[in-house]
CSV table of C-alpha atoms and ligand atoms in Angstrom, one decimal:
chain,number,residue,atom,x,y,z
A,223,MET,CA,2.4,11.4,-27.1
A,224,SER,CA,2.9,15.2,-26.8
A,225,SER,CA,-0.4,15.8,-28.6
A,226,GLN,CA,-2.0,13.5,-26.1
A,227,THR,CA,-0.7,15.6,-23.3
A,228,GLU,CA,-1.9,18.8,-24.9
A,229,ALA,CA,-5.4,17.4,-25.5
A,230,GLN,CA,-5.6,16.1,-22.0
A,231,ALA,CA,-4.6,19.4,-20.5
A,232,HIS,CA,-8.1,20.5,-21.4
A,233,THR,CA,-10.0,17.4,-20.2
A,234,PRO,CA,-12.7,18.4,-17.8
A,235,ILE,CA,-13.2,16.3,-14.7
A,236,THR,CA,-16.4,14.5,-15.4
A,237,LYS,CA,-18.7,12.9,-12.9
A,238,TRP,CA,-17.3,9.6,-14.0
A,239,LEU,CA,-13.8,10.6,-12.8
A,240,PHE,CA,-15.3,11.5,-9.4
A,241,LEU,CA,-16.7,8.0,-9.3
A,242,VAL,CA,-13.3,6.6,-10.2
A,243,GLY,CA,-11.8,8.8,-7.5
A,244,GLY,CA,-14.4,7.5,-5.0
A,245,VAL,CA,-13.5,3.9,-5.9
A,246,ILE,CA,-9.7,4.4,-5.4
A,247,LEU,CA,-10.2,6.3,-2.1
A,248,THR,CA,-12.6,3.7,-0.7
A,249,ALA,CA,-10.3,0.8,-1.8
A,250,GLY,CA,-7.4,2.5,-0.1
A,251,LEU,CA,-9.5,3.2,3.0
A,252,LEU,CA,-10.4,-0.4,3.3
A,253,PHE,CA,-6.8,-1.5,2.9
A,254,GLY,CA,-5.8,1.0,5.7
A,255,TYR,CA,-8.7,0.3,8.0
A,256,ASP,CA,-7.9,-3.5,8.0
A,257,GLN,CA,-4.2,-2.8,8.6
A,258,GLY,CA,-4.9,-0.4,11.5
A,259,VAL,CA,-7.9,-1.8,13.3
A,260,ILE,CA,-6.2,-4.8,14.8
A,261,SER,CA,-3.9,-2.7,17.0
A,262,GLY,CA,-6.9,-1.7,19.2
A,263,ALA,CA,-8.8,-4.9,18.8
A,264,LEU,CA,-6.1,-7.2,20.2
A,265,VAL,CA,-6.7,-6.5,23.9
A,266,GLY,CA,-10.3,-7.5,23.6
A,267,ILE,CA,-9.5,-10.5,21.5
A,268,GLU,CA,-6.9,-11.7,23.9
A,269,LYS,CA,-9.4,-11.5,26.7
A,270,SER,CA,-12.2,-13.3,24.8
A,271,PHE,CA,-10.1,-16.2,23.6
A,272,SER,CA,-7.1,-16.2,26.0
A,273,VAL,CA,-4.6,-16.9,23.3
A,274,SER,CA,-0.8,-17.3,23.2
A,275,THR,CA,1.7,-14.7,21.8
A,276,PHE,CA,2.1,-16.9,18.7
A,277,MET,CA,-1.7,-16.9,18.2
A,278,VAL,CA,-1.8,-13.1,18.6
A,279,GLU,CA,0.8,-12.8,15.9
A,280,ILE,CA,-1.2,-15.1,13.6
A,281,ILE,CA,-4.4,-13.1,14.2
A,282,THR,CA,-2.5,-9.9,13.5
A,283,SER,CA,-0.5,-11.0,10.5
A,284,TRP,CA,-2.5,-13.5,8.5
A,285,VAL,CA,-4.4,-10.6,6.8
A,286,THR,CA,-1.1,-10.0,5.2
A,287,LEU,CA,-0.6,-13.7,4.2
A,288,GLY,CA,-4.0,-13.6,2.5
A,289,ALA,CA,-3.0,-10.3,0.8
A,290,LEU,CA,0.2,-11.9,-0.5
A,291,VAL,CA,-1.9,-14.6,-2.3
A,292,GLY,CA,-4.5,-12.1,-3.4
A,293,ALA,CA,-1.8,-9.8,-5.0
A,294,LEU,CA,-0.3,-12.7,-6.9
A,295,VAL,CA,-3.6,-13.8,-8.3
A,296,ALA,CA,-4.8,-10.2,-9.0
A,297,GLY,CA,-2.5,-9.4,-11.9
A,298,ILE,CA,-3.8,-12.3,-14.0
A,299,LEU,CA,-7.3,-12.0,-12.7
A,300,SER,CA,-7.6,-8.4,-13.6
A,301,ASP,CA,-6.3,-9.2,-17.1
A,302,LYS,CA,-8.8,-12.1,-17.5
A,303,VAL,CA,-12.1,-10.8,-16.0
A,304,GLY,CA,-11.3,-7.1,-16.1
A,305,ARG,CA,-10.2,-4.4,-13.5
A,306,LYS,CA,-13.8,-3.6,-12.5
A,307,LYS,CA,-14.8,-7.2,-11.7
A,308,ALA,CA,-11.5,-7.7,-9.8
A,309,VAL,CA,-12.3,-4.7,-7.6
A,310,LEU,CA,-15.8,-5.9,-7.2
A,311,LEU,CA,-14.6,-9.3,-6.1
A,312,ALA,CA,-12.3,-7.7,-3.6
A,313,ALA,CA,-15.2,-5.6,-2.2
A,314,VAL,CA,-17.4,-8.7,-1.8
A,315,LEU,CA,-14.6,-10.5,0.0
A,316,PHE,CA,-14.0,-7.6,2.3
A,317,THR,CA,-17.7,-7.6,3.2
A,318,PHE,CA,-17.9,-11.3,3.8
A,319,GLY,CA,-14.6,-11.5,5.7
A,320,ALA,CA,-15.6,-8.6,8.0
A,321,LEU,CA,-18.8,-10.4,9.0
A,322,VAL,CA,-16.9,-13.7,9.6
A,323,GLU,CA,-14.5,-11.8,11.9
A,324,ALA,CA,-17.3,-10.0,13.7
A,325,PHE,CA,-19.2,-13.2,14.5
A,326,ALA,CA,-16.2,-15.6,15.0
A,327,PRO,CA,-17.0,-18.1,17.8
A,328,GLY,CA,-13.3,-18.9,18.3
A,329,ALA,CA,-9.8,-17.9,17.4
A,330,TRP,CA,-9.4,-20.1,14.3
A,331,VAL,CA,-12.7,-18.8,12.7
A,332,LEU,CA,-11.3,-15.3,13.4
A,333,VAL,CA,-8.1,-16.3,11.6
A,334,ALA,CA,-10.2,-17.5,8.6
A,335,GLY,CA,-12.0,-14.2,8.5
A,336,ARG,CA,-8.7,-12.4,8.6
A,337,LEU,CA,-7.4,-14.5,5.7
A,338,ILE,CA,-10.6,-13.7,3.6
A,339,VAL,CA,-10.3,-10.0,4.3
A,340,GLY,CA,-6.6,-10.2,3.5
A,341,PHE,CA,-7.2,-11.9,0.1
A,342,GLY,CA,-9.6,-9.0,-0.7
A,343,VAL,CA,-6.9,-6.4,0.4
A,344,GLY,CA,-4.3,-8.1,-1.8
A,345,VAL,CA,-6.6,-8.2,-4.9
A,346,ALA,CA,-7.6,-4.5,-4.4
A,347,SER,CA,-3.9,-3.4,-3.8
A,348,VAL,CA,-3.1,-4.5,-7.4
A,349,ALA,CA,-6.5,-4.0,-9.2
A,350,ALA,CA,-7.5,-0.6,-7.8
A,351,PRO,CA,-4.4,1.4,-8.6
A,352,LEU,CA,-4.4,-0.3,-12.0
A,353,TYR,CA,-8.0,0.7,-12.5
A,354,ALA,CA,-7.3,4.3,-11.5
A,355,ALA,CA,-4.2,4.6,-13.6
A,356,GLU,CA,-6.0,3.4,-16.7
A,357,MET,CA,-9.1,5.6,-16.1
A,358,ALA,CA,-7.3,8.8,-15.2
A,359,PRO,CA,-6.2,11.3,-17.9
A,360,THR,CA,-2.3,11.5,-17.9
A,361,ARG,CA,-2.2,14.9,-16.1
A,362,LEU,CA,-4.2,13.4,-13.2
A,363,ARG,CA,-2.6,10.0,-13.0
A,364,GLY,CA,-0.1,10.9,-10.3
A,365,ARG,CA,-2.7,12.4,-8.1
A,366,PHE,CA,-5.0,9.4,-8.5
A,367,VAL,CA,-2.2,7.0,-7.4
A,368,SER,CA,-1.3,9.1,-4.4
A,369,GLY,CA,-5.0,9.3,-3.7
A,370,TYR,CA,-4.8,5.6,-3.1
A,371,GLN,CA,-2.0,6.0,-0.4
A,372,PHE,CA,-4.0,8.9,1.1
A,373,GLY,CA,-7.0,6.5,1.3
A,374,ILE,CA,-4.7,4.0,3.1
A,375,THR,CA,-3.5,6.4,5.7
A,376,PHE,CA,-7.0,7.8,6.2
A,377,GLY,CA,-8.3,4.3,6.7
A,378,ILE,CA,-5.6,3.6,9.3
A,379,PHE,CA,-6.5,6.8,11.1
A,380,LEU,CA,-10.2,6.0,11.0
A,381,ALA,CA,-9.4,2.6,12.5
A,382,TYR,CA,-7.5,4.1,15.3
A,383,LEU,CA,-10.3,6.6,16.0
A,384,ILE,CA,-12.9,3.9,16.1
A,385,ASP,CA,-10.6,1.7,18.3
A,386,GLU,CA,-10.4,4.7,20.6
A,387,LEU,CA,-14.1,5.3,20.7
A,388,LEU,CA,-14.8,1.6,21.3
A,389,SER,CA,-11.9,1.0,23.7
A,390,SER,CA,-14.0,0.9,26.8
A,391,GLY,CA,-15.6,-2.6,27.0
A,392,ASP,CA,-14.4,-5.3,24.7
A,393,ARG,CA,-16.1,-4.3,21.5
A,394,TRP,CA,-13.5,-5.8,19.2
A,395,ARG,CA,-16.2,-7.5,17.2
A,396,LEU,CA,-17.8,-4.2,16.3
A,397,MET,CA,-14.3,-2.7,15.5
A,398,LEU,CA,-13.6,-5.5,12.9
A,399,GLY,CA,-17.2,-5.8,11.6
A,400,ILE,CA,-17.7,-2.1,10.9
A,401,SER,CA,-15.4,-2.4,7.9
A,402,ALA,CA,-18.3,-4.1,6.1
A,403,VAL,CA,-19.8,-0.5,5.7
A,404,PRO,CA,-17.1,0.9,3.4
A,405,ALA,CA,-16.8,-2.5,1.7
A,406,VAL,CA,-20.5,-2.2,0.8
A,407,LEU,CA,-19.9,1.4,-0.3
A,408,LEU,CA,-17.2,0.2,-2.6
A,409,ILE,CA,-19.6,-2.3,-4.2
A,410,VAL,CA,-22.1,0.5,-4.7
A,411,LEU,CA,-19.4,2.7,-6.3
A,412,ILE,CA,-17.9,0.2,-8.6
A,413,LEU,CA,-21.2,-1.4,-9.9
A,414,PRO,CA,-22.3,1.6,-12.1
A,415,SER,CA,-18.7,2.3,-13.3
A,416,SER,CA,-17.5,0.8,-16.5
A,417,ASP,CA,-14.3,-1.2,-17.0
A,418,THR,CA,-11.3,0.6,-18.4
A,419,PRO,CA,-11.2,1.5,-22.1
A,420,ARG,CA,-7.7,-0.1,-22.3
A,421,TRP,CA,-9.0,-3.4,-20.9
A,422,PHE,CA,-12.0,-3.4,-23.3
A,423,LEU,CA,-9.6,-2.9,-26.3
A,424,THR,CA,-7.3,-5.7,-25.3
A,425,LYS,CA,-10.4,-7.9,-25.3
A,426,GLY,CA,-11.3,-6.7,-28.8
A,427,ARG,CA,-14.4,-4.9,-27.5
A,428,ARG,CA,-14.0,-1.7,-29.4
A,429,ALA,CA,-17.6,-0.4,-29.0
A,430,ASP,CA,-17.4,-0.8,-25.2
A,431,ALA,CA,-14.0,0.9,-25.1
A,432,GLU,CA,-15.4,3.8,-27.1
A,433,SER,CA,-18.4,4.3,-24.8
A,434,ALA,CA,-16.2,4.1,-21.7
A,435,LEU,CA,-13.9,6.7,-23.2
A,436,GLU,CA,-16.9,8.9,-24.0
A,437,ARG,CA,-17.7,9.1,-20.3
A,438,ILE,CA,-14.2,10.0,-19.1
A,439,ARG,CA,-13.0,12.0,-22.1
A,440,PRO,CA,-16.2,13.5,-23.6
A,441,ASP,CA,-14.3,16.3,-25.3
A,442,ASP,CA,-11.8,14.4,-27.3
A,443,THR,CA,-13.1,10.8,-27.5
A,444,ALA,CA,-12.1,10.2,-31.1
A,445,GLN,CA,-8.5,11.3,-30.6
A,446,ALA,CA,-8.2,9.5,-27.3
A,447,MET,CA,-9.5,6.4,-29.0
A,448,ALA,CA,-7.0,6.6,-31.8
A,449,GLU,CA,-4.1,7.0,-29.3
A,450,LEU,CA,-5.3,4.2,-27.2
A,451,GLU,CA,-5.6,1.9,-30.2
A,452,ALA,CA,-2.1,2.8,-31.3
A,453,SER,CA,-0.7,2.1,-27.9
A,454,VAL,CA,-2.6,-1.2,-27.3
A,455,GLU,CA,-1.6,-2.5,-30.8
A,456,GLY,CA,1.9,-3.4,-29.7
A,457,GLU,CA,0.5,-5.0,-26.6
A,458,THR,CA,-1.9,-7.5,-27.9
A,459,GLU,CA,0.7,-10.2,-27.2
A,460,GLN,CA,0.7,-10.0,-23.4
A,461,ALA,CA,4.2,-11.2,-22.3
A,462,GLY,CA,4.5,-14.4,-20.3
A,463,TRP,CA,6.4,-15.0,-17.0
A,464,ALA,CA,9.6,-15.8,-18.9
A,465,GLU,CA,9.6,-12.2,-20.3
A,466,VAL,CA,9.0,-10.8,-16.8
A,467,PHE,CA,12.1,-12.6,-15.4
A,468,SER,CA,14.2,-12.0,-18.6
A,469,GLN,CA,17.6,-10.3,-18.4
A,470,THR,CA,16.1,-7.3,-20.3
A,471,TRP,CA,13.9,-6.3,-17.4
A,472,ARG,CA,16.1,-7.5,-14.6
A,473,ARG,CA,16.7,-3.9,-13.4
A,474,PRO,CA,13.1,-2.7,-13.1
A,475,LEU,CA,12.2,-6.0,-11.5
A,476,THR,CA,15.0,-5.8,-9.0
A,477,ILE,CA,14.2,-2.2,-8.2
A,478,GLY,CA,10.5,-2.9,-7.8
A,479,ILE,CA,11.0,-5.9,-5.5
A,480,GLY,CA,13.8,-4.1,-3.6
A,481,LEU,CA,11.7,-1.0,-2.9
A,482,ALA,CA,8.7,-3.1,-1.9
A,483,VAL,CA,10.8,-5.2,0.6
A,484,PHE,CA,12.6,-2.1,2.0
A,485,GLN,CA,9.3,-0.4,2.6
A,486,GLN,CA,8.4,-3.2,5.0
A,487,VAL,CA,11.6,-4.3,6.6
A,488,THR,CA,12.3,-0.8,7.9
A,489,GLY,CA,9.5,-1.5,10.4
A,490,ILE,CA,6.4,0.5,9.4
A,491,ASN,CA,3.8,-2.2,10.1
A,492,ALA,CA,5.4,-3.3,13.3
A,493,ILE,CA,4.5,0.2,14.5
A,494,ILE,CA,1.1,0.4,12.7
A,495,TYR,CA,0.0,-3.0,14.2
A,496,TYR,CA,1.6,-2.9,17.6
A,497,ALA,CA,1.5,0.8,18.3
A,498,ASN,CA,-0.5,0.3,21.5
A,499,LYS,CA,1.9,-2.3,22.8
A,500,ILE,CA,4.9,-0.1,22.0
A,501,PHE,CA,3.4,2.8,23.9
A,502,ALA,CA,2.5,0.5,26.8
A,503,ALA,CA,6.1,-0.6,27.0
A,504,ALA,CA,7.2,3.1,26.8
A,505,GLY,CA,5.2,3.8,30.0
A,506,PHE,CA,1.7,4.8,28.7
A,507,ILE,CA,-0.1,2.7,31.3
A,508,THR,CA,-3.8,3.3,30.6
A,509,PRO,CA,-5.4,1.8,27.5
A,510,GLN,CA,-6.9,5.2,26.9
A,511,GLY,CA,-3.5,6.9,27.0
A,512,GLN,CA,-2.1,4.2,24.6
A,513,THR,CA,-4.9,4.5,22.0
A,514,ALA,CA,-4.8,8.4,22.2
A,515,ALA,CA,-1.1,8.3,21.5
A,516,THR,CA,-1.6,5.8,18.7
A,517,THR,CA,-4.4,7.8,17.1
A,518,TRP,CA,-2.8,11.2,17.1
A,519,ALA,CA,0.9,10.5,17.1
A,520,ILE,CA,0.8,7.8,14.5
A,521,GLY,CA,-2.6,7.9,12.7
A,522,ALA,CA,-3.1,11.7,12.2
A,523,VAL,CA,0.6,12.4,11.5
A,524,ASN,CA,0.6,9.6,8.9
A,525,VAL,CA,-2.3,11.2,7.0
A,526,LEU,CA,-0.9,14.8,7.1
A,527,ALA,CA,2.6,13.9,6.1
A,528,THR,CA,1.3,11.9,3.1
A,529,LEU,CA,-0.1,15.2,1.8
A,530,ILE,CA,3.6,16.5,1.6
A,531,ALA,CA,4.4,13.7,-0.8
A,532,VAL,CA,1.3,14.4,-2.8
A,533,ALA,CA,2.4,18.0,-3.2
A,534,PHE,CA,6.1,17.4,-3.9
A,535,VAL,CA,6.5,14.1,-5.6
A,536,ASP,CA,6.3,15.6,-9.0
A,537,LYS,CA,8.2,18.7,-8.1
A,538,LEU,CA,11.2,17.4,-6.1
A,539,GLY,CA,11.3,13.9,-7.6
A,540,ARG,CA,11.1,10.4,-6.2
A,541,LYS,CA,14.7,9.9,-5.2
A,542,PRO,CA,15.3,13.0,-3.0
A,543,LEU,CA,12.0,12.3,-1.1
A,544,LEU,CA,13.0,8.6,-0.5
A,545,LEU,CA,16.5,9.6,0.7
A,546,ALA,CA,15.4,12.4,2.9
A,547,GLY,CA,12.7,10.1,4.4
A,548,LEU,CA,15.2,7.4,5.1
A,549,VAL,CA,17.5,9.8,7.0
A,550,GLY,CA,14.6,10.7,9.2
A,551,MET,CA,13.7,7.1,9.7
A,552,SER,CA,17.2,5.9,10.6
A,553,VAL,CA,17.8,8.7,13.1
A,554,SER,CA,14.4,8.3,14.8
A,555,LEU,CA,14.6,4.5,15.0
A,556,THR,CA,18.0,4.8,16.6
A,557,VAL,CA,16.6,7.2,19.2
A,558,VAL,CA,13.7,4.8,19.9
A,559,GLY,CA,16.2,2.0,20.3
A,560,VAL,CA,18.3,4.0,22.7
A,561,CYS,CA,15.2,5.1,24.7
A,562,PHE,CA,14.0,1.5,25.1
A,563,TRP,CA,17.5,0.5,26.3
A,564,PHE,CA,17.1,3.1,29.1
A,565,ILE,CA,13.5,2.2,29.8
A,566,ASN,CA,14.3,-1.4,30.2
A,567,ARG,CA,17.4,-0.8,32.3
A,568,SER,CA,15.6,1.4,34.8
A,569,GLY,CA,12.7,-1.1,34.9
A,570,THR,CA,9.9,1.5,34.2
A,571,THR,CA,7.0,1.6,34.7
A,572,THR,CA,3.7,0.6,36.1
A,573,THR,CA,2.7,3.8,37.8
A,574,GLY,CA,2.9,7.5,37.2
A,575,GLY,CA,2.7,7.7,33.4
A,576,PRO,CA,5.5,7.8,30.8
A,577,SER,CA,9.0,8.6,31.8
A,578,ASP,CA,11.2,11.1,29.9
A,579,ALA,CA,12.5,8.2,27.8
A,580,GLY,CA,8.9,7.3,27.1
A,581,LEU,CA,8.1,10.8,25.9
A,582,ILE,CA,11.2,11.0,23.8
A,583,THR,CA,10.1,7.6,22.3
A,584,LEU,CA,6.7,9.2,21.4
A,585,VAL,CA,8.4,12.2,19.7
A,586,ALA,CA,10.8,9.9,17.8
A,587,LEU,CA,8.0,7.7,16.6
A,588,VAL,CA,6.2,10.8,15.3
A,589,VAL,CA,9.3,11.8,13.4
A,590,TYR,CA,9.6,8.2,12.1
A,591,ILE,CA,6.0,8.1,10.9
A,592,ALA,CA,6.2,11.5,9.3
A,593,SER,CA,9.4,10.6,7.5
A,594,PHE,CA,7.9,7.3,6.2
A,595,ALA,CA,4.7,9.0,5.1
A,596,PHE,CA,6.3,11.6,2.9
A,597,SER,CA,8.7,9.1,1.4
A,598,LEU,CA,8.6,5.3,1.4
A,599,GLY,CA,4.8,5.2,1.9
A,600,PRO,CA,3.5,6.8,-1.3
A,601,VAL,CA,6.7,7.0,-3.4
A,602,VAL,CA,7.4,3.2,-3.4
A,603,TRP,CA,3.9,2.6,-4.9
A,604,THR,CA,4.4,5.4,-7.4
A,605,VAL,CA,7.7,4.0,-8.6
A,606,ILE,CA,6.4,0.4,-8.7
A,607,ASN,CA,3.5,1.5,-10.9
A,608,GLU,CA,5.7,3.4,-13.4
A,609,ILE,CA,8.9,1.4,-13.9
A,610,PHE,CA,7.6,-1.7,-15.7
A,611,PRO,CA,7.2,-1.7,-19.5
A,612,ARG,CA,3.7,-2.0,-20.7
A,613,ASN,CA,3.7,-5.6,-21.8
A,614,ILE,CA,4.7,-6.9,-18.3
A,615,ARG,CA,3.2,-4.1,-16.2
A,616,GLY,CA,0.4,-6.2,-14.7
A,617,ARG,CA,2.6,-9.1,-13.7
A,618,GLY,CA,5.5,-6.9,-12.7
A,619,VAL,CA,3.3,-4.8,-10.3
A,620,SER,CA,1.7,-8.0,-9.1
A,621,ILE,CA,5.1,-9.6,-8.1
A,622,ALA,CA,6.5,-6.4,-6.5
A,623,THR,CA,3.2,-6.0,-4.5
A,624,ALA,CA,3.3,-9.7,-3.4
A,625,ALA,CA,7.0,-9.1,-2.3
A,626,ASN,CA,5.7,-6.2,-0.3
A,627,TRP,CA,3.0,-8.3,1.4
A,628,GLY,CA,5.4,-11.1,1.9
A,629,SER,CA,7.8,-8.9,3.8
A,630,ALA,CA,5.0,-7.2,5.7
A,631,TRP,CA,3.9,-10.7,6.8
A,632,LEU,CA,7.4,-11.6,8.0
A,633,VAL,CA,7.7,-8.4,10.1
A,634,SER,CA,4.3,-8.6,11.7
A,635,GLN,CA,4.5,-12.3,12.3
A,636,PHE,CA,7.8,-12.2,14.0
A,637,PHE,CA,7.9,-8.8,15.6
A,638,LEU,CA,6.7,-9.8,19.0
A,639,SER,CA,9.0,-12.9,19.0
A,640,LEU,CA,11.9,-10.7,17.9
A,641,VAL,CA,11.2,-8.4,20.8
A,642,ASP,CA,11.1,-11.4,23.2
A,643,THR,CA,14.5,-12.5,21.8
A,644,ILE,CA,16.6,-9.3,21.3
A,645,GLY,CA,14.4,-6.8,23.2
A,646,GLU,CA,12.7,-3.7,22.0
A,647,SER,CA,16.0,-1.8,21.8
A,648,GLY,CA,17.7,-4.5,19.6
A,649,THR,CA,14.6,-4.7,17.3
A,650,PHE,CA,14.4,-1.0,16.6
A,651,MET,CA,18.2,-0.8,16.1
A,652,LEU,CA,17.8,-3.6,13.5
A,653,PHE,CA,15.1,-1.5,11.7
A,654,ALA,CA,17.5,1.5,11.9
A,655,ALA,CA,20.3,-0.5,10.4
A,656,LEU,CA,18.0,-1.8,7.6
A,657,SER,CA,17.0,1.9,6.9
A,658,VAL,CA,20.7,2.7,6.4
A,659,VAL,CA,21.1,-0.2,4.0
A,660,ALA,CA,18.0,1.0,2.1
A,661,PHE,CA,19.4,4.5,1.8
A,662,ILE,CA,22.7,3.3,0.3
A,663,TRP,CA,20.9,0.9,-2.1
A,664,ILE,CA,18.5,3.5,-3.3
A,665,LEU,CA,21.3,6.0,-3.7
A,666,LYS,CA,23.2,3.6,-5.9
A,667,VAL,CA,20.6,1.9,-8.0
A,668,LEU,CA,17.5,4.0,-8.4
A,669,PRO,CA,17.3,6.3,-11.5
A,670,GLU,CA,15.1,9.4,-11.2
A,671,THR,CA,11.8,8.9,-13.0
A,672,ARG,CA,10.1,12.2,-12.3
A,673,GLY,CA,9.0,14.0,-15.5
A,674,ARG,CA,9.7,11.0,-17.7
A,675,SER,CA,6.9,9.4,-19.8
A,676,LEU,CA,6.4,5.7,-19.3
A,677,GLU,CA,7.8,5.2,-22.8
A,678,ASP,CA,11.0,7.1,-21.8
A,679,ILE,CA,11.4,4.9,-18.8
A,680,GLU,CA,10.9,1.8,-20.8
A,681,GLN,CA,13.6,3.0,-23.3
A,682,MET,CA,15.9,3.9,-20.4
A,683,TRP,CA,16.2,0.2,-19.4
A,684,LEU,CA,16.9,-0.8,-23.0
A,685,ASP,CA,19.6,1.8,-23.4
A,686,GLU,CA,21.6,0.6,-20.4
A,687,PRO,CA,25.1,-0.7,-21.0
A,688,GLY,CA,25.2,-4.4,-21.7
A,689,GLN,CA,21.5,-4.5,-22.5
A,690,ALA,CA,21.8,-4.7,-26.2
A,691,ALA,CA,23.9,-7.9,-25.9
A,692,ALA,CA,21.5,-9.3,-23.3
A,693,SER,CA,18.4,-8.8,-25.5
A,694,PRO,CA,18.9,-8.1,-29.1
A,695,ALA,CA,15.2,-8.7,-29.9
A,696,SER,CA,13.9,-6.0,-27.6
B,173,BGC,C1,2.3,0.4,3.1
B,173,BGC,C2,1.5,-0.3,4.2
B,173,BGC,C3,1.5,0.6,5.4
B,173,BGC,C4,1.0,2.0,5.0
B,173,BGC,C5,1.2,2.9,6.2
B,173,BGC,C6,1.7,1.7,2.8
B,173,BGC,O1,2.4,2.4,1.8
B,173,BGC,O2,2.3,-0.4,1.9
B,173,BGC,O3,2.1,-1.5,4.4
B,173,BGC,O4,0.7,0.1,6.4
B,173,BGC,O5,1.7,2.5,3.9
B,173,BGC,O6,0.7,4.2,5.9
């Protein structure tokens, strides 16, 4: 392993790695664009189809439901047909779904388009990071995975910008349809790329594995091939579901699912999706004022703060970033909750712009987004992709990712109804309370994984007290 690290320290970045980088950024961008775009499109959609609150929630959140199914299928799919074809399928679905949305004659066809796009998002959210992790040399792997989160946040920002540009007039069809452009770009990028050397080897296609390695590791192909063969050897028996849920791996599975769920139930997508409505309630009365607040206070801050995590995740570690972020999130959510209590009590506001409480809400939301973006946003994905042992990695990542989408769906489906029932103030207080629970849970259960090789992490679970009795075979 150490010789591998030494050899890779000299690996040049070949043009193939740029291609892989392009794939991962574009896949993240599509994920983010489809998450973010709906916030600005809702006004126009509501006008065109005059739909109920419940239908608005369905149109918003069923992308997530499709993604949940897509993520569950993606682990097995990318083992069977390969990472490249799984990404290609996701890109084709994105393109088709975007066109169905853009030309939808009624609300239900629009929902069908959202489901198709969602399925693509879900497949890509498992297959693309897996593809990048297996294509990247060890020393660049962290950066490649964070590159995915950077793509997501940039996609959300782009969606907000386009929403803002197209906000005059009801051009929601164009807002949704435009995502066909990066989707086609993803097809163009992935087609000439090869599948990963690791996948070829697990399929017994040694020659293909070697020529794929030649492209990404031209300097030390032979050595890389020998290492890969040694590491794939123990893996020819891909473990089944029983192994994934076995006592031996209970801890990484619980941690993976727990982190995935906490990333969502602390409110991020309620804010990403419904930002305009939140700013409207906080007293930003013109649609232009709302979209500007959303684009810059949420979208741009999200992109910039992600760069903090990219810079520090390998220096400071995963746990300190997560804990610091959760402190910022709990405090800012509490402030938003209190502000909404004042706003609703004083019956603001249909004229004269945002009140003081509205402006404080804006500032608190900026703090919330920044805190999420340097912590739970990228770090949860990093940890999920490194804690599972090799023989269950695909399925483990797939389950944790599906849990993430499942909770994202719950939040976005019921956010507006929750606001109707317990008010904005109660809803944000609830997110704040869940952030405190997440803080305590992470403090107690998460071991630090910074600086450990994947093999170390695997061994760490096996060395835990009680583990030997639970699983003598492993
Ligand atoms: C989350 C998404 C969220 C995005 C916001 C990602 O890490 O998984 O659900 O929309 O961050 O930047």
